[in-house]
């Protein structure tokens, strides 16, 4: 039950196991080209604006377990997206597609 003044959104990045269960790990691209790599609860931009904004925590919406969020430093806002199998549809209108699943750290 929701309480007035309380958000159902998690304010901290999700534990890596929660994000991992969604199957988000891997490389992602949009219609133009590579966007990022996701591993556990961290998003690493393919073309960061600067080194300080290269890595971004990825969070999980606790209400449905399929909505994700990230804090966009450039736009200075939290952006939400819906994970749908092999794509993420962002509230900004962007759609990312899985390039390939990645087993990071395994040779």
Tab-separated table of C-alpha atoms in Angstrom:
chain	number	residue	atom	x	y	z
A	1	UNK	CA	0.000	0.000	0.000
A	2	UNK	CA	1.378	3.424	-0.961
A	3	UNK	CA	1.792	5.998	1.751
A	4	UNK	CA	1.260	9.698	0.999
A	5	UNK	CA	4.559	11.417	0.334
A	6	UNK	CA	6.365	8.120	-0.230
A	7	UNK	CA	7.670	7.158	-3.634
A	8	UNK	CA	7.643	3.569	-4.806
A	9	UNK	CA	10.889	4.264	-6.612
A	10	UNK	CA	14.141	3.139	-5.093
A	11	UNK	CA	16.488	6.071	-4.463
A	12	UNK	CA	19.650	3.989	-4.512
A	13	UNK	CA	20.899	1.789	-7.326
A	14	UNK	CA	19.533	-1.729	-7.119
A	15	UNK	CA	21.613	-4.557	-5.868
A	16	UNK	CA	23.446	-6.166	-8.797
A	17	UNK	CA	21.519	-9.413	-8.363
A	18	UNK	CA	18.189	-7.657	-9.052
A	19	UNK	CA	19.419	-6.078	-12.266
A	20	UNK	CA	21.176	-9.312	-13.258
A	21	UNK	CA	17.901	-11.243	-12.986
A	22	UNK	CA	16.418	-8.970	-15.649
A	23	UNK	CA	19.136	-10.043	-18.063
A	24	UNK	CA	20.323	-6.525	-18.891
A	25	UNK	CA	24.033	-7.397	-18.929
A	26	UNK	CA	25.600	-6.853	-22.319
A	27	UNK	CA	26.178	-4.288	-25.021
A	28	UNK	CA	23.348	-1.985	-26.104
A	29	UNK	CA	22.867	0.160	-29.219
A	30	UNK	CA	20.311	2.527	-30.697
A	31	UNK	CA	19.469	3.199	-34.354
A	32	UNK	CA	22.775	5.049	-34.807
A	33	UNK	CA	25.257	2.742	-33.092
A	34	UNK	CA	26.711	1.584	-29.748
A	35	UNK	CA	25.289	3.292	-26.648
A	36	UNK	CA	26.626	1.486	-23.594
A	37	UNK	CA	27.555	-1.708	-21.824
A	38	UNK	CA	25.584	-2.799	-18.766
A	39	UNK	CA	27.103	-5.046	-16.128
A	40	UNK	CA	25.223	-5.742	-12.892
A	41	UNK	CA	23.873	-2.351	-11.833
A	42	UNK	CA	26.375	-0.183	-13.707
A	43	UNK	CA	25.992	1.399	-17.120
A	44	UNK	CA	29.190	2.396	-18.952
A	45	UNK	CA	28.653	4.815	-21.835
A	46	UNK	CA	30.264	3.979	-25.179
A	47	UNK	CA	30.853	7.682	-25.889
A	48	UNK	CA	30.868	9.587	-22.575
A	49	UNK	CA	30.811	13.373	-22.469
A	50	UNK	CA	33.642	13.240	-19.944
A	51	UNK	CA	35.336	10.712	-17.679
A	52	UNK	CA	33.300	11.831	-14.643
A	53	UNK	CA	30.040	10.822	-16.322
A	54	UNK	CA	31.351	7.631	-17.990
A	55	UNK	CA	29.855	5.232	-15.407
A	56	UNK	CA	26.267	5.607	-14.236
A	57	UNK	CA	24.379	3.523	-11.658
A	58	UNK	CA	21.329	1.743	-13.040
A	59	UNK	CA	18.356	1.335	-10.709
A	60	UNK	CA	15.314	-0.901	-10.675
A	61	UNK	CA	11.774	0.335	-9.985
A	62	UNK	CA	10.530	-1.683	-7.027
A	63	UNK	CA	6.892	-1.557	-8.188
A	64	UNK	CA	7.059	-3.815	-11.214
A	65	UNK	CA	10.607	-5.139	-11.480
A	66	UNK	CA	10.831	-4.360	-15.210
A	67	UNK	CA	11.272	-0.583	-15.102
A	68	UNK	CA	14.781	0.793	-14.798
A	69	UNK	CA	16.161	4.252	-14.161
A	70	UNK	CA	19.387	6.178	-14.459
A	71	UNK	CA	20.418	9.665	-13.463
A	72	UNK	CA	21.314	11.678	-16.557
A	73	UNK	CA	24.007	14.165	-15.560
A	74	UNK	CA	23.652	16.204	-18.754
A	75	UNK	CA	19.888	16.635	-18.382
A	76	UNK	CA	20.128	16.759	-14.567
A	77	UNK	CA	17.179	14.436	-14.131
A	78	UNK	CA	16.280	10.817	-13.473
A	79	UNK	CA	15.179	9.009	-16.613
A	80	UNK	CA	12.962	5.934	-16.538
A	81	UNK	CA	12.767	3.112	-19.031
A	82	UNK	CA	10.820	-0.091	-19.564
A	83	UNK	CA	12.771	-3.302	-20.211
A	84	UNK	CA	11.086	-5.508	-22.816
A	85	UNK	CA	13.131	-8.597	-23.603
A	86	UNK	CA	15.799	-7.352	-25.964
A	87	UNK	CA	15.035	-3.634	-25.797
A	88	UNK	CA	14.725	-0.758	-23.342
A	89	UNK	CA	12.171	1.949	-24.137
A	90	UNK	CA	13.162	5.184	-22.380
A	91	UNK	CA	10.762	7.966	-21.358
A	92	UNK	CA	12.859	10.320	-23.518
A	93	UNK	CA	11.672	8.440	-26.615
A	94	UNK	CA	14.966	6.610	-27.133
A	95	UNK	CA	14.938	2.862	-27.691
A	96	UNK	CA	18.007	0.733	-27.048
A	97	UNK	CA	18.470	-2.743	-28.445
A	98	UNK	CA	20.666	-5.514	-27.139
A	99	UNK	CA	23.759	-5.891	-29.304
A	100	UNK	CA	24.953	-9.014	-27.562
A	101	UNK	CA	24.844	-10.587	-24.123
A	102	UNK	CA	28.227	-10.342	-22.462
A	103	UNK	CA	29.847	-12.563	-19.876
A	104	UNK	CA	32.072	-9.873	-18.425
A	105	UNK	CA	35.133	-11.183	-16.665
A	106	UNK	CA	34.963	-14.585	-18.343
A	107	UNK	CA	37.339	-15.646	-21.067
